[in-house]
DNA sequence: CCTTGACTTGAAGCGCGCTTCAAGTCGCAC
DNA sequence: GTGCGACTTGAAGCGCGCTTCAAGTCAAGG
């Protein structure tokens, strides 16, 4: 069993963030030692997922919904798929943005912002 | 010349957002008609870039720095490149996340969250 | 037993990106 | 000329994702 400080250390999250996630339903300590939370080591991989999802732009509320998904929860499963399609769009946008920035590195255009190549890559 | 309502309509931004961006240095109205801002149509493509950058996760402050970049401003140009490399990481993360979600669509694992395939894709 | 310092709580605070509000100005159709 | 509705401003407010604070509890080492 891990205490909150240990979980914080191993995940890189602040203890306050762990309590915050718990309040939002992302996390449940497996028990208490007196008042103090104790965590099963499996919380670490759950937190790895949470951290990854957060960095991918999911809100805490979204993650809470997805983590609460039961096996036969087709609604949520459909949500995951539609999320995947939205990620396709996000990925495409990031790729265009990255290509624009890479172009910027070699572009000699006077105000860079006016470069047609640069601008063209930044359509909606 | 466009007025603020027209720019808002054409970009999908709220007039308040346009004033907000102006305050943050992303935007300058080309003039005033009395008190009222007037915009050159070129503001539209600038806003398209801004919107795209925002959606790509850039902060307003970052965009302000980049849009202020002069042609010989190598420091900022280097920043753009390092931003591009950070986008590579973001893209990789999003791709893994998307693949996980797509797997979720066909995965029959009992708590989906415990599926090894699902979890494996969500490493840092 | 007693200290001590890491934990506990709820509430308040913060930075970001805007939105909303109150109060005022004014271009323009009539 | 007059009215009105769309604009102007600065300040305050909001939702998100935490962090910080104040006050209190308590496990563990000496």
Coordinates of C-alpha atoms (C1' of nucleotides) in Angstrom, one line a residue:
Chain A
X1 CA 0.0 0.0 0.0
X2 CA 1.2 3.5 -0.9
X3 CA 0.5 6.7 0.9
X4 CA -0.5 9.9 -0.9
X5 CA 3.1 11.3 -0.9
X6 CA 4.4 8.2 -2.5
X7 CA 1.8 8.2 -5.2
X8 CA 2.5 11.9 -5.8
X9 CA 6.2 11.2 -6.0
X10 CA 5.8 8.3 -8.5
X11 CA 3.3 10.1 -10.7
X12 CA 4.7 13.6 -10.6
X13 CA 1.4 14.9 -9.5
X14 CA 0.9 17.1 -6.4
X15 CA -0.9 15.6 -3.5
X16 CA -3.5 18.3 -3.8
X17 CA -4.1 17.2 -7.4
X18 CA -4.7 13.6 -6.2
X19 CA -7.3 14.9 -3.7
X20 CA -8.8 17.0 -6.4
X21 CA -9.1 14.1 -8.8
X22 CA -10.6 12.0 -6.0
X23 CA -13.2 14.7 -5.4
X24 CA -14.0 14.7 -9.1
X25 CA -14.5 10.9 -9.1
X26 CA -11.4 9.9 -11.1
X27 CA -9.8 8.1 -8.2
X28 CA -10.6 6.2 -5.0
X29 CA -8.1 5.4 -2.3
X30 CA -8.3 1.8 -1.4
X31 CA -8.5 2.5 2.3
X32 CA -7.4 4.7 5.1
X33 CA -4.8 4.4 7.8
X34 CA -6.5 6.6 10.4
X35 CA -7.4 9.6 8.4
X36 CA -4.7 9.1 5.9
X37 CA -5.4 7.7 2.4
X38 CA -3.8 4.5 1.4
X39 CA -3.6 3.5 -2.3
X40 CA -3.3 0.2 -4.1
X41 CA -0.3 0.2 -6.5
X42 CA -2.8 -0.2 -9.4
X43 CA -3.7 3.4 -8.9
X44 CA -0.4 4.2 -10.6
X45 CA -1.4 2.9 -14.0
X46 CA -4.8 4.5 -13.6
X47 CA -3.1 7.8 -13.0
X48 CA -0.8 7.2 -16.0
X49 CA -4.0 7.0 -18.1
X50 CA -5.5 10.0 -16.5
X51 CA -2.3 12.1 -17.0
X52 CA -2.1 11.0 -20.7
X53 CA -5.8 11.9 -21.3
X54 CA -5.3 15.3 -19.6
X55 CA -2.4 16.0 -21.8
X56 CA -4.4 14.9 -24.8
X57 CA -6.9 17.7 -24.0
X58 CA -9.6 15.7 -22.2
X59 CA -11.3 17.5 -19.3
X60 CA -11.4 16.0 -15.9
X61 CA -15.2 15.6 -16.2
X62 CA -14.8 13.7 -19.5
X63 CA -12.2 11.4 -18.0
X64 CA -14.5 10.7 -15.1
X65 CA -17.2 9.7 -17.5
X66 CA -14.9 7.4 -19.5
X67 CA -13.3 5.8 -16.4
X68 CA -16.8 5.1 -15.0
X69 CA -17.7 3.2 -18.2
X70 CA -19.0 -0.4 -17.6
X71 CA -18.3 -3.2 -20.1
X72 CA -21.7 -3.1 -21.7
X73 CA -22.0 0.6 -21.6
X74 CA -22.5 1.1 -25.4
X75 CA -23.3 4.7 -25.1
X76 CA -20.0 5.5 -23.5
X77 CA -18.3 3.2 -26.0
X78 CA -19.8 5.2 -28.8
X79 CA -18.7 8.3 -27.1
X80 CA -15.1 7.0 -27.1
X81 CA -15.3 6.4 -30.9
X82 CA -16.7 9.9 -31.6
X83 CA -13.9 11.2 -29.4
X84 CA -11.5 9.3 -31.6
X85 CA -12.9 11.0 -34.7
X86 CA -12.5 14.4 -33.0
X87 CA -8.9 13.4 -32.2
X88 CA -8.4 12.8 -35.9
X89 CA -9.3 16.4 -36.5
X90 CA -7.1 17.6 -33.7
X91 CA -4.2 15.6 -35.1
X92 CA -4.7 17.0 -38.6
X93 CA -4.7 20.5 -37.2
X94 CA -1.6 19.9 -35.1
X95 CA 0.2 18.4 -38.1
X96 CA -0.6 21.4 -40.3
X97 CA 0.5 23.7 -37.5
X98 CA 3.7 21.8 -37.1
X99 CA 4.4 21.9 -40.8
X100 CA 3.8 25.7 -40.8
X101 CA 6.2 26.1 -37.9
X102 CA 8.8 24.0 -39.7
X103 CA 8.3 26.0 -42.8
X104 CA 8.8 29.1 -40.7
X105 CA 12.3 27.9 -39.8
X106 CA 13.5 28.1 -43.5
X107 CA 11.1 30.8 -44.8
X108 CA 12.7 34.1 -45.7
X109 CA 9.5 35.9 -46.1
X110 CA 9.5 39.4 -44.8
X111 CA 6.8 39.5 -42.2
X112 CA 6.7 35.8 -41.7
X113 CA 3.0 36.2 -40.9
X114 CA 2.5 37.3 -44.5
X115 CA 4.1 34.2 -46.1
X116 CA 1.5 32.5 -48.2
X117 CA 2.9 29.0 -47.5
X118 CA 2.8 29.8 -43.8
X119 CA -0.8 31.1 -44.0
X120 CA -2.0 28.4 -46.3
X121 CA -1.3 25.7 -43.8
X122 CA -3.3 27.4 -41.1
X123 CA -6.8 27.0 -42.6
X124 CA -9.6 26.0 -40.2
Chain B
X1 CA -13.6 48.3 -44.2
X2 CA -15.4 46.0 -41.7
X3 CA -16.9 46.8 -38.4
X4 CA -16.5 44.6 -35.4
X5 CA -19.8 42.9 -35.8
X6 CA -18.9 41.9 -39.4
X7 CA -15.5 40.5 -38.3
X8 CA -17.2 38.6 -35.5
X9 CA -19.8 37.2 -37.9
X10 CA -17.2 36.1 -40.5
X11 CA -14.8 34.6 -38.0
X12 CA -17.3 33.1 -35.6
X13 CA -15.7 34.9 -32.7
X14 CA -17.6 37.1 -30.3
X15 CA -17.0 40.9 -30.5
X16 CA -15.8 40.7 -26.9
X17 CA -13.2 38.1 -27.9
X18 CA -12.0 40.5 -30.6
X19 CA -11.6 43.3 -28.1
X20 CA -9.9 40.8 -25.7
X21 CA -7.4 39.8 -28.4
X22 CA -6.8 43.5 -29.2
X23 CA -6.0 44.2 -25.5
X24 CA -3.6 41.2 -25.6
X25 CA -1.8 42.6 -28.6
X26 CA -2.9 40.0 -31.2
X27 CA -4.9 42.4 -33.2
X28 CA -5.1 46.1 -34.2
X29 CA -8.1 47.7 -35.8
X30 CA -7.0 49.7 -38.8
X31 CA -8.9 52.7 -37.7
X32 CA -11.9 54.1 -36.0
X33 CA -15.1 55.6 -37.2
X34 CA -15.8 57.8 -34.3
X35 CA -15.3 55.5 -31.4
X36 CA -16.1 52.4 -33.4
X37 CA -13.3 50.1 -34.6
X38 CA -12.9 49.5 -38.3
X39 CA -11.0 46.6 -39.6
X40 CA -9.1 45.9 -42.8
X41 CA -10.2 42.7 -44.5
X42 CA -6.7 41.3 -44.0
X43 CA -7.6 40.9 -40.3
X44 CA -9.7 37.9 -41.3
X45 CA -6.8 35.8 -42.4
X46 CA -4.9 36.9 -39.3
X47 CA -7.8 35.8 -37.2
X48 CA -7.9 32.5 -39.1
X49 CA -4.3 31.9 -38.0
X50 CA -5.1 32.9 -34.4
X51 CA -8.0 30.6 -34.2
X52 CA -6.1 27.7 -35.6
X53 CA -3.2 28.4 -33.2
X54 CA -5.6 28.6 -30.3
X55 CA -7.2 25.3 -31.2
X56 CA -3.7 23.8 -31.5
X57 CA -3.2 24.6 -27.9
X58 CA -1.2 27.8 -28.1
X59 CA -1.9 30.4 -25.4
X60 CA -2.9 33.9 -26.3
X61 CA 0.4 35.1 -24.9
X62 CA 2.4 32.7 -27.1
X63 CA 0.5 33.8 -30.2
X64 CA 1.1 37.4 -29.4
X65 CA 4.8 36.7 -29.3
X66 CA 4.8 34.8 -32.5
X67 CA 2.7 37.3 -34.4
X68 CA 5.0 40.1 -33.3
X69 CA 8.0 38.3 -34.8
X70 CA 10.0 40.4 -37.2
X71 CA 11.8 38.8 -40.2
X72 CA 15.3 38.7 -38.7
X73 CA 14.1 37.8 -35.3
X74 CA 16.0 34.5 -35.0
X75 CA 15.2 34.0 -31.4
X76 CA 11.6 33.9 -32.1
X77 CA 12.2 31.7 -35.2
X78 CA 14.1 29.3 -33.0
X79 CA 11.2 29.3 -30.7
X80 CA 8.9 28.4 -33.5
X81 CA 11.1 25.4 -34.3
X82 CA 11.1 24.2 -30.8
X83 CA 7.4 24.6 -30.7
X84 CA 7.3 22.4 -33.8
X85 CA 9.2 19.7 -31.9
X86 CA 6.8 20.0 -29.0
X87 CA 4.0 19.6 -31.4
X88 CA 5.6 16.3 -32.6
X89 CA 5.2 15.0 -29.1
X90 CA 1.7 16.3 -28.8
X91 CA 0.8 14.6 -32.1
X92 CA 2.4 11.3 -31.0
X93 CA 0.4 11.4 -27.8
X94 CA -2.9 12.2 -29.6
X95 CA -2.3 9.4 -32.1
X96 CA -1.7 6.9 -29.3
X97 CA -4.9 8.2 -27.6
X98 CA -6.9 7.9 -30.7
X99 CA -5.6 4.4 -31.3
X100 CA -6.6 3.5 -27.8
X101 CA -10.1 4.9 -28.3
X102 CA -10.5 3.0 -31.6
X103 CA -9.4 -0.2 -29.9
X104 CA -12.0 0.5 -27.2
X105 CA -14.7 0.4 -29.9
X106 CA -13.9 -3.3 -30.6
X107 CA -12.5 -4.4 -27.3
X108 CA -14.6 -6.8 -25.3
X109 CA -12.5 -6.5 -22.2
X110 CA -14.5 -6.4 -19.0
X111 CA -13.7 -3.2 -17.4
X112 CA -12.4 -1.5 -20.5
X113 CA -10.0 0.3 -18.3
X114 CA -8.3 -2.9 -17.5
X115 CA -7.7 -4.0 -21.1
X116 CA -3.9 -4.3 -21.5
X117 CA -4.1 -3.1 -25.1
X118 CA -6.0 -0.1 -24.0
X119 CA -3.6 0.7 -21.2
X120 CA -0.5 -0.1 -23.2
X121 CA -1.2 2.7 -25.6
X122 CA -1.5 5.3 -22.9
X123 CA 2.1 5.4 -21.7
X124 CA 3.5 8.8 -21.0
Chain C
dC1 C1' 3.9 9.9 27.0
dC2 C1' 5.0 13.5 24.1
dT3 C1' 6.4 15.8 20.3
dT4 C1' 6.5 16.5 15.5
dG5 C1' 5.6 16.8 11.0
dA6 C1' 3.0 14.7 7.4
dC7 C1' -1.4 14.1 6.8
dT8 C1' -6.7 15.7 7.0
dT9 C1' -10.6 19.1 5.7
dG10 C1' -13.3 22.9 3.5
dA11 C1' -12.8 27.3 1.7
dA12 C1' -10.6 30.7 -0.7
dG13 C1' -7.3 32.0 -4.3
dC14 C1' -5.1 32.1 -9.0
dG15 C1' -4.2 32.2 -14.1
dC16 C1' -6.3 31.6 -18.3
dG17 C1' -9.6 32.9 -21.8
dC18 C1' -13.2 35.0 -22.4
dT19 C1' -18.2 36.9 -21.2
dT20 C1' -21.2 39.9 -18.9
dC21 C1' -22.5 44.1 -16.9
dA22 C1' -23.1 49.1 -16.1
dA23 C1' -22.7 53.3 -17.8
dG24 C1' -21.9 56.1 -21.5
dT25 C1' -21.2 57.6 -26.7
dC26 C1' -22.6 58.2 -31.2
dG27 C1' -23.5 56.9 -36.5
dC28 C1' -27.3 56.6 -39.1
dA29 C1' -32.1 55.9 -40.7
dC30 C1' -36.1 58.5 -40.4
Chain D
dG1 C1' -33.0 67.2 -35.6
dT2 C1' -34.1 63.2 -33.0
dG3 C1' -34.1 58.6 -31.4
dC4 C1' -32.3 54.2 -31.1
dG5 C1' -29.6 50.5 -31.4
dA6 C1' -25.0 49.2 -32.0
dC7 C1' -21.0 50.5 -30.5
dT8 C1' -17.5 52.1 -26.5
dT9 C1' -15.1 51.5 -21.9
dG10 C1' -13.4 49.4 -17.4
dA11 C1' -14.5 46.3 -14.0
dA12 C1' -16.4 42.3 -12.4
dG13 C1' -17.7 37.5 -13.1
dC14 C1' -17.2 32.6 -14.6
dG15 C1' -15.6 27.8 -15.5
dC16 C1' -11.7 25.0 -15.4
dG17 C1' -7.9 22.8 -13.0
dC18 C1' -5.5 23.0 -9.6
dT19 C1' -2.9 25.3 -5.4
dT20 C1' -2.8 27.5 -1.1
dC21 C1' -4.3 28.4 3.4
dA22 C1' -6.0 27.9 8.1
dA23 C1' -7.1 24.9 11.4
dG24 C1' -7.2 20.5 13.1
dT25 C1' -5.9 15.2 13.5
dC26 C1' -3.0 11.6 14.4
dA27 C1' 0.9 7.8 13.3
dA28 C1' 5.3 7.1 14.5
dG29 C1' 9.9 7.8 16.5
dG30 C1' 12.4 9.2 20.7

